Amino acid sequence: MRYLLIFVILFVSCKSDDSSFDADLLPGYWLGGGVKLDINAFRPFNHFLEIDSEKCVRAFSVGWRDTFKPIEIAKDSIHFPYRKYPLNSVAMVGDELAMGEFYPFYYKKVQPVMIPKDSIEMKAELIGGQWISGDEMLEFREDGLIVFNKRLKTKEKICWDILDNNGIKFLQRLGNFKECETPYFPLELIHYFSNDTLKIETWRNSSFQTLTYKRIAQSTEEYSVPEFQVCDPYLYENNRSDWYYFKYPSFDGGLYRLKQIFDERYTPIKFGKNNGLVKLKFVINCEGKVGRLQIEEMDIDFRERSLNPQIRNQIVDIFNGAGDWIPGERRNETVDAFKFLIFRIKDGEIDEIYP
């Protein structure tokens, strides 16, 4: 059923005055890119489709592949199993296909190259080398992939693999959590690979891009991997599905225990007029770790104001040392989640904590 839903979404599409749909252009290979969540916000998805001359669809992704019956195209509609879509809801511009009225999905028609080396051999040649394209440097290791941004001086460690779909090779980056099973990153179609060059096509920064990496002799050891990493690098604050879950995240021990911790550790500020609110907004990753803390200070009417810095500093320090949280769940899988707490301050004391 989950595979069927992929194609239910596939051709519900974005309307554009500059686009048209020609069914004769459907046969070929289509690389999945991103689904648009907001004006400048996309979440990538990792599907690769092959549509033959009979409009039969073969799909490939991490851990599965499947075949679907031919697409039926009528005068004014496209027919999928159990569903029908108006033809004017499909937007094709050049070699790109945009689908989805509210959250459009983007695919690009590609010309894949068969790589004769097998996946194991390619992985062995990648490991131990550093590869650079623009500001991004990749360091392939047996225990993970180091991704370093030279301009931002940021470094993260994730899992990776080389996938094979009948000779077509893909680099797949994976989250570094839950036994590296979660493919939050798009597929990276490998067009060329040699001892010193890696050329890929993928979805990056809101568009399809072709990137060429060159092997270099440079290490990232001087930079450390941050203690806190989100499991989903595309977590988006304005996406409702990143706030609401079947099981919402909670503090280990409940709100009552969290209040106890603050009662035990917080020292009231007795001088000055300190009445207002302190709002902590943060992310709980899929392992229950907390990071990306943001702080706002307000008066009791929610207007911006500053309280005594000792209040803010104590709240942050106690919160960071309080312990782990129980992550949220969606479809029985733990996920990253946004969360906030509001501390009501009365005469320098924490009067109440609101979840």
Tab-separated table of C-alpha atoms in Angstrom:
chain	number	residue	atom	x	y	z
A	1	MET	CA	0.000	0.000	0.000
A	2	ARG	CA	2.825	2.443	0.797
A	3	TYR	CA	4.210	1.985	-2.715
A	4	LEU	CA	0.850	2.749	-4.242
A	5	LEU	CA	0.700	5.998	-2.294
A	6	ILE	CA	3.956	7.112	-3.879
A	7	PHE	CA	2.323	7.075	-7.281
A	8	VAL	CA	-0.927	8.517	-6.011
A	9	ILE	CA	1.151	11.549	-5.136
A	10	LEU	CA	3.266	11.324	-8.252
A	11	PHE	CA	0.996	12.919	-10.809
A	12	VAL	CA	-1.078	15.252	-8.657
A	13	SER	CA	0.638	18.311	-9.842
A	14	CYS	CA	1.631	21.888	-9.882
A	15	LYS	CA	-0.190	24.226	-12.270
A	16	SER	CA	1.901	26.492	-14.487
A	17	ASP	CA	0.978	28.721	-17.412
A	18	ASP	CA	4.380	28.028	-18.992
A	19	SER	CA	4.103	24.259	-18.809
A	20	SER	CA	2.394	21.554	-20.813
A	21	PHE	CA	2.062	17.815	-20.565
A	22	ASP	CA	3.013	15.480	-23.378
A	23	ALA	CA	2.384	11.832	-22.540
A	24	ASP	CA	4.837	10.758	-25.242
A	25	LEU	CA	7.639	12.241	-23.120
A	26	LEU	CA	6.899	10.024	-20.109
A	27	PRO	CA	8.949	6.976	-21.185
A	28	GLY	CA	12.460	7.149	-19.774
A	29	TYR	CA	14.247	7.441	-16.448
A	30	TRP	CA	13.096	9.917	-13.798
A	31	LEU	CA	15.164	10.948	-10.788
A	32	GLY	CA	13.219	12.032	-7.716
A	33	GLY	CA	14.146	15.400	-6.256
A	34	GLY	CA	12.278	17.397	-3.638
A	35	VAL	CA	8.771	18.062	-2.410
A	36	LYS	CA	8.033	21.745	-1.846
A	37	LEU	CA	6.885	22.574	1.687
A	38	ASP	CA	7.104	26.366	1.545
A	39	ILE	CA	8.447	29.163	-0.648
A	40	ASN	CA	12.090	28.250	-0.087
A	41	ALA	CA	11.720	24.971	1.802
A	42	PHE	CA	11.961	21.512	0.241
A	43	ARG	CA	12.257	17.998	1.614
A	44	PRO	CA	14.057	15.570	-0.702
A	45	PHE	CA	12.698	12.134	-1.543
A	46	ASN	CA	14.681	9.257	-2.994
A	47	HIS	CA	12.697	7.575	-5.754
A	48	PHE	CA	14.005	6.535	-9.163
A	49	LEU	CA	11.455	5.616	-11.839
A	50	GLU	CA	11.682	3.863	-15.162
A	51	ILE	CA	8.645	4.284	-17.424
A	52	ASP	CA	8.670	2.120	-20.553
A	53	SER	CA	6.972	2.672	-23.912
A	54	GLU	CA	3.849	0.921	-22.624
A	55	LYS	CA	3.717	3.379	-19.678
A	56	CYS	CA	4.569	0.600	-17.228
A	57	VAL	CA	6.291	2.011	-14.142
A	58	ARG	CA	9.236	0.369	-12.390
A	59	ALA	CA	10.295	2.059	-9.166
A	60	PHE	CA	13.518	1.837	-7.182
A	61	SER	CA	14.539	3.231	-3.807
A	62	VAL	CA	16.436	2.262	-0.672
A	63	GLY	CA	15.546	-1.289	0.295
A	64	TRP	CA	12.797	-1.905	-2.259
A	65	ARG	CA	11.782	-1.994	-5.905
A	66	ASP	CA	8.438	-2.690	-7.505
A	67	THR	CA	6.520	-2.692	-10.803
A	68	PHE	CA	3.140	-1.049	-11.384
A	69	LYS	CA	0.613	-1.596	-14.133
A	70	PRO	CA	0.664	0.787	-17.135
A	71	ILE	CA	-0.503	4.368	-16.707
A	72	GLU	CA	-3.784	4.962	-18.536
A	73	ILE	CA	-4.081	8.326	-20.265
A	74	ALA	CA	-7.466	9.568	-21.481
A	75	LYS	CA	-8.439	12.792	-23.251
A	76	ASP	CA	-8.514	14.882	-20.131
A	77	SER	CA	-7.210	12.668	-17.347
A	78	ILE	CA	-4.512	10.300	-16.154
A	79	HIS	CA	-5.644	7.010	-14.599
A	80	PHE	CA	-3.739	5.212	-11.910
A	81	PRO	CA	-4.972	2.207	-9.923
A	82	TYR	CA	-8.075	3.405	-8.059
A	83	ARG	CA	-7.382	7.077	-8.882
A	84	LYS	CA	-7.890	9.584	-11.704
A	85	TYR	CA	-6.224	12.977	-12.166
A	86	PRO	CA	-6.979	15.861	-14.574
A	87	LEU	CA	-4.367	16.306	-17.287
A	88	ASN	CA	-4.154	20.014	-16.504
A	89	SER	CA	-2.789	19.136	-13.071
A	90	VAL	CA	0.462	17.790	-14.547
A	91	ALA	CA	3.198	20.353	-15.236
A	92	MET	CA	6.156	19.479	-17.428
A	93	VAL	CA	8.839	22.102	-18.090
A	94	GLY	CA	11.777	20.980	-20.181
A	95	ASP	CA	13.084	17.778	-18.616
A	96	GLU	CA	11.422	18.379	-15.250
A	97	LEU	CA	8.031	17.230	-14.015
A	98	ALA	CA	6.275	19.006	-11.131
A	99	MET	CA	3.393	17.232	-9.384
A	100	GLY	CA	1.198	18.308	-6.488
A	101	GLU	CA	-1.099	21.311	-6.127
A	102	PHE	CA	-0.188	22.159	-2.526
A	103	TYR	CA	3.042	20.211	-1.946
A	104	PRO	CA	4.443	19.641	-5.449
A	105	PHE	CA	6.928	16.844	-6.087
A	106	TYR	CA	9.739	17.408	-8.586
A	107	TYR	CA	11.273	14.796	-10.888
A	108	LYS	CA	13.876	15.165	-13.607
A	109	LYS	CA	14.268	13.056	-16.718
A	110	VAL	CA	17.847	11.765	-16.764
A	111	GLN	CA	20.183	9.763	-18.959
A	112	PRO	CA	21.827	7.266	-16.587
A	113	VAL	CA	25.176	5.668	-17.358
A	114	MET	CA	25.858	2.026	-16.615
A	115	ILE	CA	28.845	1.801	-14.254
A	116	PRO	CA	30.670	-1.519	-14.871
A	117	LYS	CA	32.189	-1.731	-11.370
A	118	ASP	CA	30.144	-3.428	-8.680
A	119	SER	CA	29.064	-1.566	-5.546
A	120	ILE	CA	31.583	-3.285	-3.256
A	121	GLU	CA	34.481	-2.363	-5.537
A	122	MET	CA	33.316	1.261	-5.772
A	123	LYS	CA	32.999	1.558	-2.005
A	124	ALA	CA	36.499	0.192	-1.522
A	125	GLU	CA	37.919	2.813	-3.910
A	126	LEU	CA	36.026	5.658	-2.253
A	127	ILE	CA	37.088	4.771	1.292
A	128	GLY	CA	40.186	6.531	2.543
A	129	GLY	CA	39.949	9.455	0.156
A	130	GLN	CA	38.724	13.026	0.419
A	131	TRP	CA	36.580	14.371	-2.398
A	132	ILE	CA	35.751	18.037	-2.944
A	133	SER	CA	33.158	19.941	-4.994
A	134	GLY	CA	32.789	23.658	-4.314
A	135	ASP	CA	32.506	24.201	-0.556
A	136	GLU	CA	31.640	20.586	0.222
A	137	MET	CA	34.267	17.984	1.068
A	138	LEU	CA	33.425	14.294	1.540
A	139	GLU	CA	35.608	11.869	3.439
A	140	PHE	CA	34.456	8.273	2.950
A	141	ARG	CA	35.186	5.885	5.816
A	142	GLU	CA	34.161	2.338	6.610
A	143	ASP	CA	32.234	3.564	9.668
A	144	GLY	CA	30.600	6.584	8.044
A	145	LEU	CA	30.791	9.559	5.709
A	146	ILE	CA	32.254	12.832	6.965
A	147	VAL	CA	30.585	15.835	5.297
A	148	PHE	CA	32.496	19.077	5.739
A	149	ASN	CA	31.468	22.552	4.540
A	150	LYS	CA	34.606	24.642	4.028
A	151	ARG	CA	32.787	27.978	3.987
A	152	LEU	CA	30.604	27.397	7.062
A	153	LYS	CA	33.226	25.271	8.859
A	154	THR	CA	30.545	22.709	9.731
A	155	LYS	CA	31.120	18.981	9.988
A	156	GLU	CA	28.781	16.018	10.371
A	157	LYS	CA	29.060	12.262	10.260
A	158	ILE	CA	26.421	10.151	8.521
A	159	CYS	CA	26.064	6.670	7.066
A	160	TRP	CA	26.357	5.940	3.343
A	161	ASP	CA	26.063	3.217	0.735
A	162	ILE	CA	26.381	2.577	-3.000
A	163	LEU	CA	23.124	1.257	-4.467
A	164	ASP	CA	22.814	-0.714	-7.699
A	165	ASN	CA	19.725	-0.769	-9.905
A	166	ASN	CA	20.544	-3.037	-12.852
A	167	GLY	CA	23.940	-1.404	-13.405
A	168	ILE	CA	22.801	2.137	-12.602
A	169	LYS	CA	24.678	3.249	-9.483
A	170	PHE	CA	23.636	5.690	-6.793
A	171	LEU	CA	25.357	7.248	-3.806
A	172	GLN	CA	22.879	7.196	-0.928
A	173	ARG	CA	23.541	9.199	2.216
A	174	LEU	CA	21.719	7.893	5.286
A	175	GLY	CA	20.964	9.283	8.723
A	176	ASN	CA	23.512	8.288	11.373
A	177	PHE	CA	20.820	6.981	13.728
A	178	LYS	CA	18.692	3.892	14.210
A	179	GLU	CA	21.281	1.594	12.621
A	180	CYS	CA	21.628	3.837	9.555
A	181	GLU	CA	18.273	2.763	8.156
A	182	THR	CA	16.681	6.145	7.465
A	183	PRO	CA	17.214	7.643	3.962
A	184	TYR	CA	16.519	11.322	4.612
A	185	PHE	CA	18.729	12.355	1.685
A	186	PRO	CA	17.922	12.202	-2.039
A	187	LEU	CA	19.433	9.618	-4.346
A	188	GLU	CA	22.638	10.787	-6.031
A	189	LEU	CA	22.824	9.334	-9.531
A	190	ILE	CA	26.437	8.483	-10.402
A	191	HIS	CA	27.282	9.506	-13.991
A	192	TYR	CA	31.024	8.906	-13.833
A	193	PHE	CA	33.505	7.353	-11.440
A	194	SER	CA	37.277	6.947	-11.607
A	195	ASN	CA	40.182	6.960	-9.189
A	196	ASP	CA	40.160	10.764	-8.963
A	197	THR	CA	36.702	11.893	-10.184
A	198	LEU	CA	33.134	11.345	-8.995
A	199	LYS	CA	30.308	12.952	-10.996
A	200	ILE	CA	26.764	12.844	-9.676
A	201	GLU	CA	23.335	14.324	-10.406
A	202	THR	CA	21.018	14.999	-7.499
A	203	TRP	CA	18.614	17.394	-5.801
A	204	ARG	CA	20.499	20.078	-3.906
A	205	ASN	CA	19.504	23.520	-2.577
A	206	SER	CA	15.999	23.529	-4.121
A	207	SER	CA	16.992	22.372	-7.606
A	208	PHE	CA	18.570	19.557	-9.591
A	209	GLN	CA	22.327	19.894	-9.917
A	210	THR	CA	25.223	18.026	-11.495
A	211	LEU	CA	28.280	18.025	-9.237
A	212	THR	CA	31.816	16.883	-9.933
A	213	TYR	CA	34.000	15.843	-6.997
A	214	LYS	CA	37.785	15.618	-7.264
A	215	ARG	CA	39.960	13.506	-4.985
A	216	ILE	CA	42.320	15.613	-2.889
A	217	ALA	CA	44.793	15.091	-0.056
A	218	GLN	CA	43.283	17.076	2.788
A	219	SER	CA	41.978	16.069	6.218
A	220	THR	CA	39.090	17.388	8.311
A	221	GLU	CA	40.496	16.067	11.604
A	222	GLU	CA	40.996	19.559	13.044
A	223	TYR	CA	37.219	20.032	13.067
A	224	SER	CA	35.020	18.037	15.415
A	225	VAL	CA	31.593	16.533	14.811
A	226	PRO	CA	29.015	18.342	17.003
A	227	GLU	CA	27.558	16.428	19.936
A	228	PHE	CA	23.990	17.138	18.788
A	229	GLN	CA	22.792	16.144	15.332
A	230	VAL	CA	19.241	15.900	14.068
A	231	CYS	CA	18.262	12.597	12.528
A	232	ASP	CA	16.399	14.408	9.729
A	233	PRO	CA	18.598	17.177	8.264
A	234	TYR	CA	15.557	18.613	6.468
A	235	LEU	CA	13.500	19.157	9.612
A	236	TYR	CA	11.451	22.306	8.903
A	237	GLU	CA	9.875	24.464	11.563
A	238	ASN	CA	6.902	25.583	9.442
A	239	ASN	CA	6.027	22.048	8.374
A	240	ARG	CA	3.127	20.893	10.557
A	241	SER	CA	4.157	17.251	10.300
A	242	ASP	CA	7.390	18.153	12.133
A	243	TRP	CA	5.343	19.340	15.125
A	244	TYR	CA	2.455	16.878	15.423
A	245	TYR	CA	2.849	13.126	15.897
A	246	PHE	CA	0.894	10.052	16.888
A	247	LYS	CA	2.999	10.105	20.049
A	248	TYR	CA	4.253	13.511	21.128
A	249	PRO	CA	7.740	13.891	22.681
A	250	SER	CA	7.893	14.215	26.441
A	251	PHE	CA	10.441	14.633	29.220
A	252	ASP	CA	11.672	11.381	30.725
A	253	GLY	CA	9.758	11.441	34.014
A	254	GLY	CA	7.072	13.814	32.786
A	255	LEU	CA	6.459	17.507	33.311
A	256	TYR	CA	6.111	16.932	37.059
A	257	ARG	CA	9.696	15.626	37.256
A	258	LEU	CA	10.973	18.515	35.104
A	259	LYS	CA	9.343	21.009	37.493
A	260	GLN	CA	10.949	19.203	40.427
A	261	ILE	CA	14.375	19.601	38.836
A	262	PHE	CA	13.891	23.346	38.402
A	263	ASP	CA	12.552	23.696	41.959
A	264	GLU	CA	15.683	21.967	43.256
A	265	ARG	CA	18.254	23.819	41.156
A	266	TYR	CA	16.898	27.302	40.445
A	267	THR	CA	17.963	30.191	42.684
A	268	PRO	CA	15.377	33.033	42.790
A	269	ILE	CA	16.564	36.510	41.826
A	270	LYS	CA	15.442	38.784	44.656
A	271	PHE	CA	16.549	42.182	43.348
A	272	GLY	CA	14.880	44.239	40.622
A	273	LYS	CA	11.491	43.837	38.979
A	274	ASN	CA	11.543	40.475	37.268
A	275	ASN	CA	8.099	39.502	36.047
A	276	GLY	CA	7.498	37.981	32.642
A	277	LEU	CA	7.907	34.930	30.466
A	278	VAL	CA	10.877	32.978	29.144
A	279	LYS	CA	10.160	30.788	26.121
A	280	LEU	CA	12.517	27.957	25.211
A	281	LYS	CA	12.126	26.470	21.737
A	282	PHE	CA	14.208	23.397	20.915
A	283	VAL	CA	14.524	20.200	18.902
A	284	ILE	CA	14.330	16.686	20.352
A	285	ASN	CA	16.049	14.299	17.963
A	286	CYS	CA	15.049	10.686	17.342
A	287	GLU	CA	17.330	9.525	20.156
A	288	GLY	CA	15.858	11.888	22.759
A	289	LYS	CA	18.796	14.322	22.695
A	290	VAL	CA	18.059	18.049	22.856
A	291	GLY	CA	19.616	20.851	20.801
A	292	ARG	CA	19.034	23.944	18.642
A	293	LEU	CA	17.877	25.903	21.680
A	294	GLN	CA	16.274	29.322	21.055
A	295	ILE	CA	15.293	31.734	23.845
A	296	GLU	CA	12.722	34.530	23.886
A	297	GLU	CA	11.977	36.870	26.807
A	298	MET	CA	8.608	38.631	27.118
A	299	ASP	CA	6.394	40.460	29.587
A	300	ILE	CA	3.179	38.801	30.775
A	301	ASP	CA	1.378	40.227	27.729
A	302	PHE	CA	3.834	38.471	25.375
A	303	ARG	CA	5.583	41.685	24.367
A	304	GLU	CA	9.335	41.510	23.954
A	305	ARG	CA	11.332	42.580	26.996
A	306	SER	CA	14.515	41.596	28.817
A	307	LEU	CA	14.669	40.009	32.240
A	308	ASN	CA	17.656	39.723	34.535
A	309	PRO	CA	20.350	37.756	32.613
A	310	GLN	CA	20.776	35.430	35.605
A	311	ILE	CA	17.221	34.169	35.104
A	312	ARG	CA	17.831	33.331	31.464
A	313	ASN	CA	21.230	31.770	32.161
A	314	GLN	CA	19.931	29.582	34.996
A	315	ILE	CA	16.987	28.323	32.971
A	316	VAL	CA	19.241	27.374	30.054
A	317	ASP	CA	21.842	25.680	32.272
A	318	ILE	CA	19.272	23.695	34.267
A	319	PHE	CA	17.389	22.707	31.113
A	320	ASN	CA	20.558	21.494	29.389
A	321	GLY	CA	21.482	19.394	32.417
A	322	ALA	CA	18.007	18.035	33.163
A	323	GLY	CA	18.394	14.853	31.106
A	324	ASP	CA	17.073	13.245	27.950
A	325	TRP	CA	13.590	13.311	26.503
A	326	ILE	CA	11.391	10.568	25.076
A	327	PRO	CA	11.284	11.227	21.308
A	328	GLY	CA	8.090	11.594	19.325
A	329	GLU	CA	6.825	8.770	17.158
A	330	ARG	CA	5.220	8.599	13.746
A	331	ARG	CA	4.014	5.236	12.451
A	332	ASN	CA	5.924	3.489	15.248
A	333	GLU	CA	9.213	5.171	14.290
A	334	THR	CA	10.975	7.694	16.525
A	335	VAL	CA	11.472	11.047	14.790
A	336	ASP	CA	12.867	14.525	15.365
A	337	ALA	CA	10.421	17.032	16.814
A	338	PHE	CA	10.117	20.712	17.628
A	339	LYS	CA	9.018	21.548	21.150
A	340	PHE	CA	8.750	24.608	23.390
A	341	LEU	CA	8.338	25.406	27.082
A	342	ILE	CA	7.221	28.681	28.651
A	343	PHE	CA	8.491	29.664	32.107
A	344	ARG	CA	6.364	32.217	33.963
A	345	ILE	CA	8.575	34.395	36.169
A	346	LYS	CA	7.060	36.176	39.169
A	347	ASP	CA	9.259	38.339	41.395
A	348	GLY	CA	12.358	36.528	40.144
A	349	GLU	CA	11.004	33.033	40.846
A	350	ILE	CA	9.725	30.370	38.434
A	351	ASP	CA	6.019	30.456	39.161
A	352	GLU	CA	4.913	27.928	36.522
A	353	ILE	CA	6.191	25.918	33.554
A	354	TYR	CA	3.820	25.503	30.619
A	355	PRO	CA	4.400	22.708	28.056
